[in-house]
mmCIF file of C-alpha atoms and ligand atoms in Angstrom:
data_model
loop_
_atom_site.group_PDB
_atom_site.id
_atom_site.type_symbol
_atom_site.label_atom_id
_atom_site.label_comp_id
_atom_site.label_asym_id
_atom_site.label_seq_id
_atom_site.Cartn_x
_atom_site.Cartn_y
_atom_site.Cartn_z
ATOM 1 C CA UNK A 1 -64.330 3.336 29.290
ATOM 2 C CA UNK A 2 -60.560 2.870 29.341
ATOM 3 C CA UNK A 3 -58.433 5.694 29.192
ATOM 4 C CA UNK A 4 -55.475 4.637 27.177
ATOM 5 C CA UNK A 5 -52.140 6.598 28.200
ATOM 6 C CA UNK A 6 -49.281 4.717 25.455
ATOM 7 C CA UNK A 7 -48.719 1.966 23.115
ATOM 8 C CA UNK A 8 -47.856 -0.342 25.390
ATOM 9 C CA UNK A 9 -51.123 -0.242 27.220
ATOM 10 C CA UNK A 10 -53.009 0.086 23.424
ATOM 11 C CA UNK A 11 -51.149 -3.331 22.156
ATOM 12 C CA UNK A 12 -52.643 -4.597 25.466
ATOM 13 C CA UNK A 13 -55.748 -3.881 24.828
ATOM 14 C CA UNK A 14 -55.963 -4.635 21.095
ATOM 15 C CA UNK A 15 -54.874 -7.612 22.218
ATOM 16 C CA UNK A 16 -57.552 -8.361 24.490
ATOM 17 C CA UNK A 17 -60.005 -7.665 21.713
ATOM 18 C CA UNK A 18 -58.071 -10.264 19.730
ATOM 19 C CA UNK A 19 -58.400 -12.489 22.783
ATOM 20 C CA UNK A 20 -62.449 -11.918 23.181
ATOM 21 C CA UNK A 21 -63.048 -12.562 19.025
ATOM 22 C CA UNK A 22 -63.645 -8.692 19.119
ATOM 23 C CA UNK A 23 -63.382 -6.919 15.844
ATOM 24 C CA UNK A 24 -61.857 -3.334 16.722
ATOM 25 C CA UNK A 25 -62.669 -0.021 15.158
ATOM 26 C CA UNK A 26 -60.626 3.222 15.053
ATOM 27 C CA UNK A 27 -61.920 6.672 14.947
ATOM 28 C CA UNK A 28 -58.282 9.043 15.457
ATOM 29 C CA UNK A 29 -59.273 12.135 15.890
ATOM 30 C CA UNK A 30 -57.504 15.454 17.351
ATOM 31 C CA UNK A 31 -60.254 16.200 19.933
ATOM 32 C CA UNK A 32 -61.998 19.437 20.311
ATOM 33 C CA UNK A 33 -65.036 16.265 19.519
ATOM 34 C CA UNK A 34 -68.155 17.375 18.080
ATOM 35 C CA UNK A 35 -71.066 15.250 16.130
ATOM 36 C CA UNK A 36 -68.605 14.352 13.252
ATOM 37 C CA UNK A 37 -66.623 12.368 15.540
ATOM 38 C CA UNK A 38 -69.360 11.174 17.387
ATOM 39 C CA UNK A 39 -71.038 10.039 13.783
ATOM 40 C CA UNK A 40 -67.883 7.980 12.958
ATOM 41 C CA UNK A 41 -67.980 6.589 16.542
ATOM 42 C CA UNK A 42 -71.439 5.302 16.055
ATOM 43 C CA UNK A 43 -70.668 3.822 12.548
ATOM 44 C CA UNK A 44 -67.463 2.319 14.318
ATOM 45 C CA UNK A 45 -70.112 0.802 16.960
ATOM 46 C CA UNK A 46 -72.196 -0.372 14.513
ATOM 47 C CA UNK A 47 -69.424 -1.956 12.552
ATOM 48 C CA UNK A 48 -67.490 -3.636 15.401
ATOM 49 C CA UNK A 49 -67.738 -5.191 18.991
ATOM 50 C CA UNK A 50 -64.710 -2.726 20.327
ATOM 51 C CA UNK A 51 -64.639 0.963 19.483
ATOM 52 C CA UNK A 52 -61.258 2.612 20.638
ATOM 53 C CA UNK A 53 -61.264 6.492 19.872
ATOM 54 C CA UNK A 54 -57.969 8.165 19.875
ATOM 55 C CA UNK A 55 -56.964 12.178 20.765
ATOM 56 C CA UNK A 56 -53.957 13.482 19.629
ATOM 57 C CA UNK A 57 -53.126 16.975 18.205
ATOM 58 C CA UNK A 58 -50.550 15.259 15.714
ATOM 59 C CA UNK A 59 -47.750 18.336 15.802
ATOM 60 C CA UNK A 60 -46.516 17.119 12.211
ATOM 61 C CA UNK A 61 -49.064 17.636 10.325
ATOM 62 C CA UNK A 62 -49.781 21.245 11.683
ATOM 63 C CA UNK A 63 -47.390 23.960 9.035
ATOM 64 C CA UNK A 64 -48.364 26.779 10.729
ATOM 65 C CA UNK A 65 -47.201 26.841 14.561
ATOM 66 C CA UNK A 66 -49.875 29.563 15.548
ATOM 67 C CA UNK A 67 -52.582 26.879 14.210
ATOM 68 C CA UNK A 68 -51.139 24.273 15.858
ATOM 69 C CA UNK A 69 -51.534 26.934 19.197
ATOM 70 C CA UNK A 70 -54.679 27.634 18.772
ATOM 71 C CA UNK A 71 -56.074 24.285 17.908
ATOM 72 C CA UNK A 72 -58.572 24.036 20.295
ATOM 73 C CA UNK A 73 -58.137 21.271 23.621
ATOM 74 C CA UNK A 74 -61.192 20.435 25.605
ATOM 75 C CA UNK A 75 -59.871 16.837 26.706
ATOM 76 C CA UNK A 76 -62.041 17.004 30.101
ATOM 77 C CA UNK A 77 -65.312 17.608 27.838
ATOM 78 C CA UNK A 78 -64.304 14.678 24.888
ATOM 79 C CA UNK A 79 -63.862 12.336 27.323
ATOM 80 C CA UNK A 80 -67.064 12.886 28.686
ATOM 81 C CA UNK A 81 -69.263 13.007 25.306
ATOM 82 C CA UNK A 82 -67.239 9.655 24.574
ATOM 83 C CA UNK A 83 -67.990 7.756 27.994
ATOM 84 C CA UNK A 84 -71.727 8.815 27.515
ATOM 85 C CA UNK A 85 -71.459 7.350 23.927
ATOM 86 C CA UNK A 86 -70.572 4.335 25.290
ATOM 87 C CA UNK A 87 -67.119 3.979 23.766
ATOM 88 C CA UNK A 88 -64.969 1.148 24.760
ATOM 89 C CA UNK A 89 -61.512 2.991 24.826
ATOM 90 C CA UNK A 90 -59.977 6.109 24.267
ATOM 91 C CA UNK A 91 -55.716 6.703 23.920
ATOM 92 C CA UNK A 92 -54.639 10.065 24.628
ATOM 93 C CA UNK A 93 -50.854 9.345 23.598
ATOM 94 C CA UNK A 94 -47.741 11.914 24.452
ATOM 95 C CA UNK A 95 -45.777 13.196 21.342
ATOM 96 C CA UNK A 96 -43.040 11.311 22.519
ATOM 97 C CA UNK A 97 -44.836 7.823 22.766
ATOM 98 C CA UNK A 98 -45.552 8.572 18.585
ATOM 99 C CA UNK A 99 -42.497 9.936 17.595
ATOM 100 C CA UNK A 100 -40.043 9.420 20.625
ATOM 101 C CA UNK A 101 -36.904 11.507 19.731
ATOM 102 C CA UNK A 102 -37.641 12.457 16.307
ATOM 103 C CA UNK A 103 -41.062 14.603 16.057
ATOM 104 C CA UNK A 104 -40.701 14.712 12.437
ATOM 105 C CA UNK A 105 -42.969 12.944 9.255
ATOM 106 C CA UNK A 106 -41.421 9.955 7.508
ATOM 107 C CA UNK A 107 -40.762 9.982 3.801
ATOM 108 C CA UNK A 108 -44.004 8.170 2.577
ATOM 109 C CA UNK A 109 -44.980 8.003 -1.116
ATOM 110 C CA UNK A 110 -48.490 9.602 -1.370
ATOM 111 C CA UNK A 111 -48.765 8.853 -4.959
ATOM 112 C CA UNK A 112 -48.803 12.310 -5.939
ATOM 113 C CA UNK A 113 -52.538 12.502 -3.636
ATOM 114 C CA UNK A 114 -50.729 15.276 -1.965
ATOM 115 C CA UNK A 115 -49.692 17.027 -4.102
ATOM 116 C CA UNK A 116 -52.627 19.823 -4.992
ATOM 117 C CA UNK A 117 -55.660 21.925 -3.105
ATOM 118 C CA UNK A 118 -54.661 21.011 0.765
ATOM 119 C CA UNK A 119 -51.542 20.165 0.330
ATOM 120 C CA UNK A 120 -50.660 23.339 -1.936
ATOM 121 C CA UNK A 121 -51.366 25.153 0.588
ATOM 122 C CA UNK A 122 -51.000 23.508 3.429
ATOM 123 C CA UNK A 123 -46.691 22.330 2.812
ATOM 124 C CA UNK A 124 -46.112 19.136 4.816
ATOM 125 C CA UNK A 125 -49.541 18.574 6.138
ATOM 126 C CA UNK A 126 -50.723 15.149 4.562
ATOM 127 C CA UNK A 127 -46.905 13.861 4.918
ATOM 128 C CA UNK A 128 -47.389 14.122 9.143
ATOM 129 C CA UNK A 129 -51.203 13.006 8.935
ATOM 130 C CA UNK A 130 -49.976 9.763 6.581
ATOM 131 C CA UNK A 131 -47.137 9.351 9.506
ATOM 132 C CA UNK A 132 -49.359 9.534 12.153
ATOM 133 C CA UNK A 133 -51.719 7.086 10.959
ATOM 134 C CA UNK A 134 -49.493 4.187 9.806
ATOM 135 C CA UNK A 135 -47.932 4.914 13.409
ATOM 136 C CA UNK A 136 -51.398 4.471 15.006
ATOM 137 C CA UNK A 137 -52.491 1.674 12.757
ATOM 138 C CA UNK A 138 -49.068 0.271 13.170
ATOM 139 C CA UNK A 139 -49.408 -0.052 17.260
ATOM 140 C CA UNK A 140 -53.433 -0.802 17.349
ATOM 141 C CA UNK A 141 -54.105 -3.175 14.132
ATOM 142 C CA UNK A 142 -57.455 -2.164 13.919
ATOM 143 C CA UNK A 143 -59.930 -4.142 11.502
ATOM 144 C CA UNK A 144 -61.824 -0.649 10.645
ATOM 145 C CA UNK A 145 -60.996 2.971 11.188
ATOM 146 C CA UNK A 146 -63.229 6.009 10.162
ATOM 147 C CA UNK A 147 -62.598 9.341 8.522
ATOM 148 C CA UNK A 148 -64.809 11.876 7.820
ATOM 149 C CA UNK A 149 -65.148 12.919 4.164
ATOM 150 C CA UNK A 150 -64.747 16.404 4.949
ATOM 151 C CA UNK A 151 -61.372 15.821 4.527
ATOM 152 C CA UNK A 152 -61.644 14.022 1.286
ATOM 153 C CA UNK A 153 -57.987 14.415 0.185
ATOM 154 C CA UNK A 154 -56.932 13.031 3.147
ATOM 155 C CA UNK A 155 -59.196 9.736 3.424
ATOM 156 C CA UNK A 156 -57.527 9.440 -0.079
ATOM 157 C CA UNK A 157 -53.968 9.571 1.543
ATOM 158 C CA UNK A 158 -55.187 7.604 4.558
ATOM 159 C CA UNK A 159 -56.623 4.433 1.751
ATOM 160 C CA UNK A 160 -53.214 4.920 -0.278
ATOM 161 C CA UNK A 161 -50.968 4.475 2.635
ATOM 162 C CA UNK A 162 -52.656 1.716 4.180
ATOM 163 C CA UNK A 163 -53.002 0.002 0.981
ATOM 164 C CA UNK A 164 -49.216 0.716 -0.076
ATOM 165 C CA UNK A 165 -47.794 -0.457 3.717
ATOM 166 C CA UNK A 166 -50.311 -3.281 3.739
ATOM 167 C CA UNK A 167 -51.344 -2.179 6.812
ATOM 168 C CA UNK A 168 -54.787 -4.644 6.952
ATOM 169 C CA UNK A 169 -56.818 -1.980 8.190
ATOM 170 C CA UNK A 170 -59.923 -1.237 6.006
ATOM 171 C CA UNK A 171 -60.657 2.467 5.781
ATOM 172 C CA UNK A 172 -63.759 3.642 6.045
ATOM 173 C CA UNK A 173 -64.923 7.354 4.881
ATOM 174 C CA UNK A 174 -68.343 8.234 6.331
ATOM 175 C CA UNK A 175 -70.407 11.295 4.756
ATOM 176 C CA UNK A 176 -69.573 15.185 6.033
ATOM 177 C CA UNK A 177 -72.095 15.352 9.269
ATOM 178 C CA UNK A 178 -73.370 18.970 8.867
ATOM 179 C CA UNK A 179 -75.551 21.888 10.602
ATOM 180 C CA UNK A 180 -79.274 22.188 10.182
ATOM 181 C CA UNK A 181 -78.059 24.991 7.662
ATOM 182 C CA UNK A 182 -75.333 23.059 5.739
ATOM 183 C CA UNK A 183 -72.546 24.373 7.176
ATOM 184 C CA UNK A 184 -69.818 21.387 7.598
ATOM 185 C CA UNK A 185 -68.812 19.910 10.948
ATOM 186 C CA UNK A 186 -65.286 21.385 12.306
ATOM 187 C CA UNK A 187 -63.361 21.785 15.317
ATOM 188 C CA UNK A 188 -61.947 25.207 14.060
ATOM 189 C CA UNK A 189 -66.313 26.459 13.989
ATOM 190 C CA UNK A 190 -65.700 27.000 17.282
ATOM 191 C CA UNK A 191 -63.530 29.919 16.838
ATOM 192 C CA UNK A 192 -66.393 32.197 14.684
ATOM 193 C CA UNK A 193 -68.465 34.399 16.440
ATOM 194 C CA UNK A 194 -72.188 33.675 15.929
ATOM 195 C CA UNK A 195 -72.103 36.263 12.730
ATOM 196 C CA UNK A 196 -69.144 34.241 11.681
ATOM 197 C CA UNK A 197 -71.596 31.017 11.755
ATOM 198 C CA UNK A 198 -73.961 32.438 9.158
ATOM 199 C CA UNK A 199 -71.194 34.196 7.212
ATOM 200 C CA UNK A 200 -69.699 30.441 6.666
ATOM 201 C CA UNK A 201 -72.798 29.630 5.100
ATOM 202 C CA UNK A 202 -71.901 31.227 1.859
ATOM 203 C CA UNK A 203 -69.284 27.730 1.166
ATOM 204 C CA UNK A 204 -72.324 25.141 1.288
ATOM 205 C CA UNK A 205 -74.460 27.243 -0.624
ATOM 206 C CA UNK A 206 -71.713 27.269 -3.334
ATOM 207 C CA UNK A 207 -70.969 24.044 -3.780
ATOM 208 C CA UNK A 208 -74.626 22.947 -3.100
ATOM 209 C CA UNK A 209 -75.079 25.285 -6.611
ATOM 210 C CA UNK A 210 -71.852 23.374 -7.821
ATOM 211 C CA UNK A 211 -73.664 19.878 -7.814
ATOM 212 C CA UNK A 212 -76.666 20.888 -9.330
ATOM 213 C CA UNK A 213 -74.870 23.105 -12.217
ATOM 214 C CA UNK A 214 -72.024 20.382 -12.692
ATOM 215 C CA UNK A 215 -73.606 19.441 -15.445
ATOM 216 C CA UNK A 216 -74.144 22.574 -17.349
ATOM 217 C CA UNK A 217 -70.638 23.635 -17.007
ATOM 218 C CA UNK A 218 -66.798 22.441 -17.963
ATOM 219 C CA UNK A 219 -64.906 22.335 -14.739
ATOM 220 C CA UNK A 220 -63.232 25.794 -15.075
ATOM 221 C CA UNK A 221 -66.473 27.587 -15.817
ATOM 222 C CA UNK A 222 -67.931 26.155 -12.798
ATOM 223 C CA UNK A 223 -65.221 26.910 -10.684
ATOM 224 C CA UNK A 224 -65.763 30.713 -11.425
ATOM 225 C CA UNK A 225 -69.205 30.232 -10.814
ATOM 226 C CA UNK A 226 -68.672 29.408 -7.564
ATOM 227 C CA UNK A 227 -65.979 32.009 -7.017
ATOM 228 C CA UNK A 228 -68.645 34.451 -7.875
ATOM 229 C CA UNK A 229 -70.431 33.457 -4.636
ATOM 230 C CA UNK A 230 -67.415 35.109 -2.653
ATOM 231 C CA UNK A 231 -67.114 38.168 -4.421
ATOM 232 C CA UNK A 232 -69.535 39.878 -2.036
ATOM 233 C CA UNK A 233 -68.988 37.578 0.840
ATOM 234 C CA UNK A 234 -66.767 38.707 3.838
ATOM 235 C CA UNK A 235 -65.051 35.177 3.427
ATOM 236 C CA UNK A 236 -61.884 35.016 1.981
ATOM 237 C CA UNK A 237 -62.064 32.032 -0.707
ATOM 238 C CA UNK A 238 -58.260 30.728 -0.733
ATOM 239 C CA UNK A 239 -59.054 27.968 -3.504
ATOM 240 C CA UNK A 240 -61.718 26.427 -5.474
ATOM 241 C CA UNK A 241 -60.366 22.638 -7.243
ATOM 242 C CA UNK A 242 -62.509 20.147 -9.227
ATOM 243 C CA UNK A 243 -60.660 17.011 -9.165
ATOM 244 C CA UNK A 244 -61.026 13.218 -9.613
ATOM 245 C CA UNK A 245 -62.025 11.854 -6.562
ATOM 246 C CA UNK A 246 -59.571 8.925 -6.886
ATOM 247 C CA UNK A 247 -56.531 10.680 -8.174
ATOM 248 C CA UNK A 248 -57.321 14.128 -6.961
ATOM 249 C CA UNK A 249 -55.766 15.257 -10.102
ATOM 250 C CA UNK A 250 -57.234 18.341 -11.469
ATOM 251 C CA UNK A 251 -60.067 18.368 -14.049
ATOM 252 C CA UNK A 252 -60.554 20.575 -17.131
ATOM 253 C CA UNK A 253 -62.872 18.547 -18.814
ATOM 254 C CA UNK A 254 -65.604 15.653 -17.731
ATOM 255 C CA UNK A 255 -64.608 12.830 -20.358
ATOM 256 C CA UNK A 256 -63.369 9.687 -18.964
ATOM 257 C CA UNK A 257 -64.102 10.909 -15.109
ATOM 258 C CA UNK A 258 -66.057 8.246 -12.486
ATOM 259 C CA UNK A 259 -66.072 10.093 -9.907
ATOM 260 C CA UNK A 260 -65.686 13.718 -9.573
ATOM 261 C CA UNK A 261 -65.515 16.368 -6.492
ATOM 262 C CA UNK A 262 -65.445 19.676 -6.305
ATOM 263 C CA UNK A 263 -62.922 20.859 -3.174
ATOM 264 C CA UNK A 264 -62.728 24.497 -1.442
ATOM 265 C CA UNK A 265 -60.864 26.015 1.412
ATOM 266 C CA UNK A 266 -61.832 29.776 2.782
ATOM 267 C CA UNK A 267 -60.968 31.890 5.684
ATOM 268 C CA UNK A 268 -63.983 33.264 7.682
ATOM 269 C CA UNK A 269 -62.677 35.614 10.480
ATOM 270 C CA UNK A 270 -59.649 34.383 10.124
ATOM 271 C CA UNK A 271 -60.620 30.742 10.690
ATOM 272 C CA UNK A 272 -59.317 28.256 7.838
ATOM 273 C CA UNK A 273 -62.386 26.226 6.724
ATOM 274 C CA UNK A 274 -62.450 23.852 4.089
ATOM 275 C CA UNK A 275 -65.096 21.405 2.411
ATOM 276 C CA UNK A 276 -66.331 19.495 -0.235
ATOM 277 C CA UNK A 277 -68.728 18.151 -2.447
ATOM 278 C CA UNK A 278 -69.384 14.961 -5.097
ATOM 279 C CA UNK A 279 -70.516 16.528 -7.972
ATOM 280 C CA UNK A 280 -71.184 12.481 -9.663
HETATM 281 O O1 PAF B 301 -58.675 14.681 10.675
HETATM 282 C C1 PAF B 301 -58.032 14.773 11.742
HETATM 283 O O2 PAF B 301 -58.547 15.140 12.798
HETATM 284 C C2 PAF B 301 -56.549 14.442 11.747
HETATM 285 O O3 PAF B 301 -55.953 14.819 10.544
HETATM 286 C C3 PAF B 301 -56.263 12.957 12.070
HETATM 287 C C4 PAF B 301 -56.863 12.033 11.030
HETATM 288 C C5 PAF B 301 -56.816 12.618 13.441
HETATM 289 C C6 PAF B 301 -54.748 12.709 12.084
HETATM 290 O O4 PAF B 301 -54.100 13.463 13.058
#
């Protein structure tokens, strides 16, 4: 496995992909890696004959410094669950080899994608991850790269981005790898204590009752119907959105809807957890 330290040496080897008629596929990621990332590593693998993962805790995209602190860093650990999954490369780039001088997001139009549930609350977030990615898929011209739907706004961001800087990079969302109990896939699990675990359990359940009620309900009925799940919960629901999963504009009503999700963030011992679920 090659261990990637700048852009220099990632042109380099994206162009020795090029060289070997390798496709190459992308999974960034912000390390801390668990079986989400090693799930889009293996679709990445199964997709392409190069798999390049990258590990960067993107400081842009982070609006709250003590987050950004406390995002957890097991580099030492990642790079040995990636070498035993047989990945081809993995770039660990400085902040200064992404944003040299200026550590700052660029003013990208996100189409208004931004604009509710994560990015309410979250000022500035999508703006850094959208300027991290075009950097990254800027410098390593992937063919693929993977993103966990987890984060469904931002795949959303991710596929406007690319499409609106044609960028020639087809994205790829893969399905929310979860516990044998439901709970979804996150770096920031780590920070619950085992009661913490089972507490969390409370935001699968409700949106698991979401999906199968979606069709009983108008969207702000069931949105209260899954608040109700918190009411005795020691979680902290921060917001509960129904929204059309290619505008992410909110829904009050079903008509004239493909595609529909139904989005949540909550705090669980003070750990930030968010998720989601296609309702149709
Ligand atoms: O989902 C993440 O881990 C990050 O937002 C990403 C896509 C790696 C960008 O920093």
């Amino acid at each position: 496995m090659q261990i990637i330290k700048d852009a220099q040496q990632a042109r380099a080897f994206r162009a020795a992909c090029t060289r070997a008629g390798q496709k190459l596929g992308f999974v960034p990621t912000m390390g801390a890696l668990h079986e989400a990332h090693l799930a889009l590593a293996k679709q990445s693998q199964r997709d392409n004959e190069a798999t390049l993962v990258s590990i960067f805790v993107n400081p842009t995209q982070f609006n709250n410094p003590e987050d950004l602190e406390k995002y957890p860093r097991r580099v030492e650990s990642d790079l040995e669950g990636l070498e035993k999954a047989g990945v081809d490369a993995v770039y660990l780039p400085s902040v200064d080899d992404i944003y040299g001088q200026q550590v700052e997001s660029e003013p990208l139009d996100l189409a208004g994608l931004d604009r509710g549930m994560e990015g309410t609350y979250r000022p500035g977030h999508f703006p850094g991850v959208a300027t991290v990615i075009k950097r990254f898929f800027e410098i390593l011209q992937p063919d693929r790269a993977y993103f966990g739907e987890k984060d469904y706004q931002q795949l959303r961001v991710v596929q406007h981005v690319t499409q609106q800087h044609q960028l020639g990079v087809e994205v790829i969302g893969c399905e929310t790898v979860r516990t044998a109990q439901g709970l979804a896939m996150s770096s920031r699990n780590y920070r619950l204590s085992k009661q913490g675990w089972q507490d969390a359990l409370i935001i699968p359940r409700a949106l698991e009752w979401a999906r199968q009620n979606h069709a009983l309900h108008a969207p702000p009925r069931l949105k209260e119907g899954v608040k109700n799940f918190f009411t005795e919960s020691p979680l902290n629901l921060e917001y509960v959105e129904i929204a059309d999963a290619e505008t992410m504009r909110p829904l009050q009503h079903w008509t004239a809807v493909a595609h529909a999700r139904i989005f949540l963030a909550a705090f669980c011992e003070g750990v930030r957890l968010i998720d989601n679920q296609k309702l149709f």
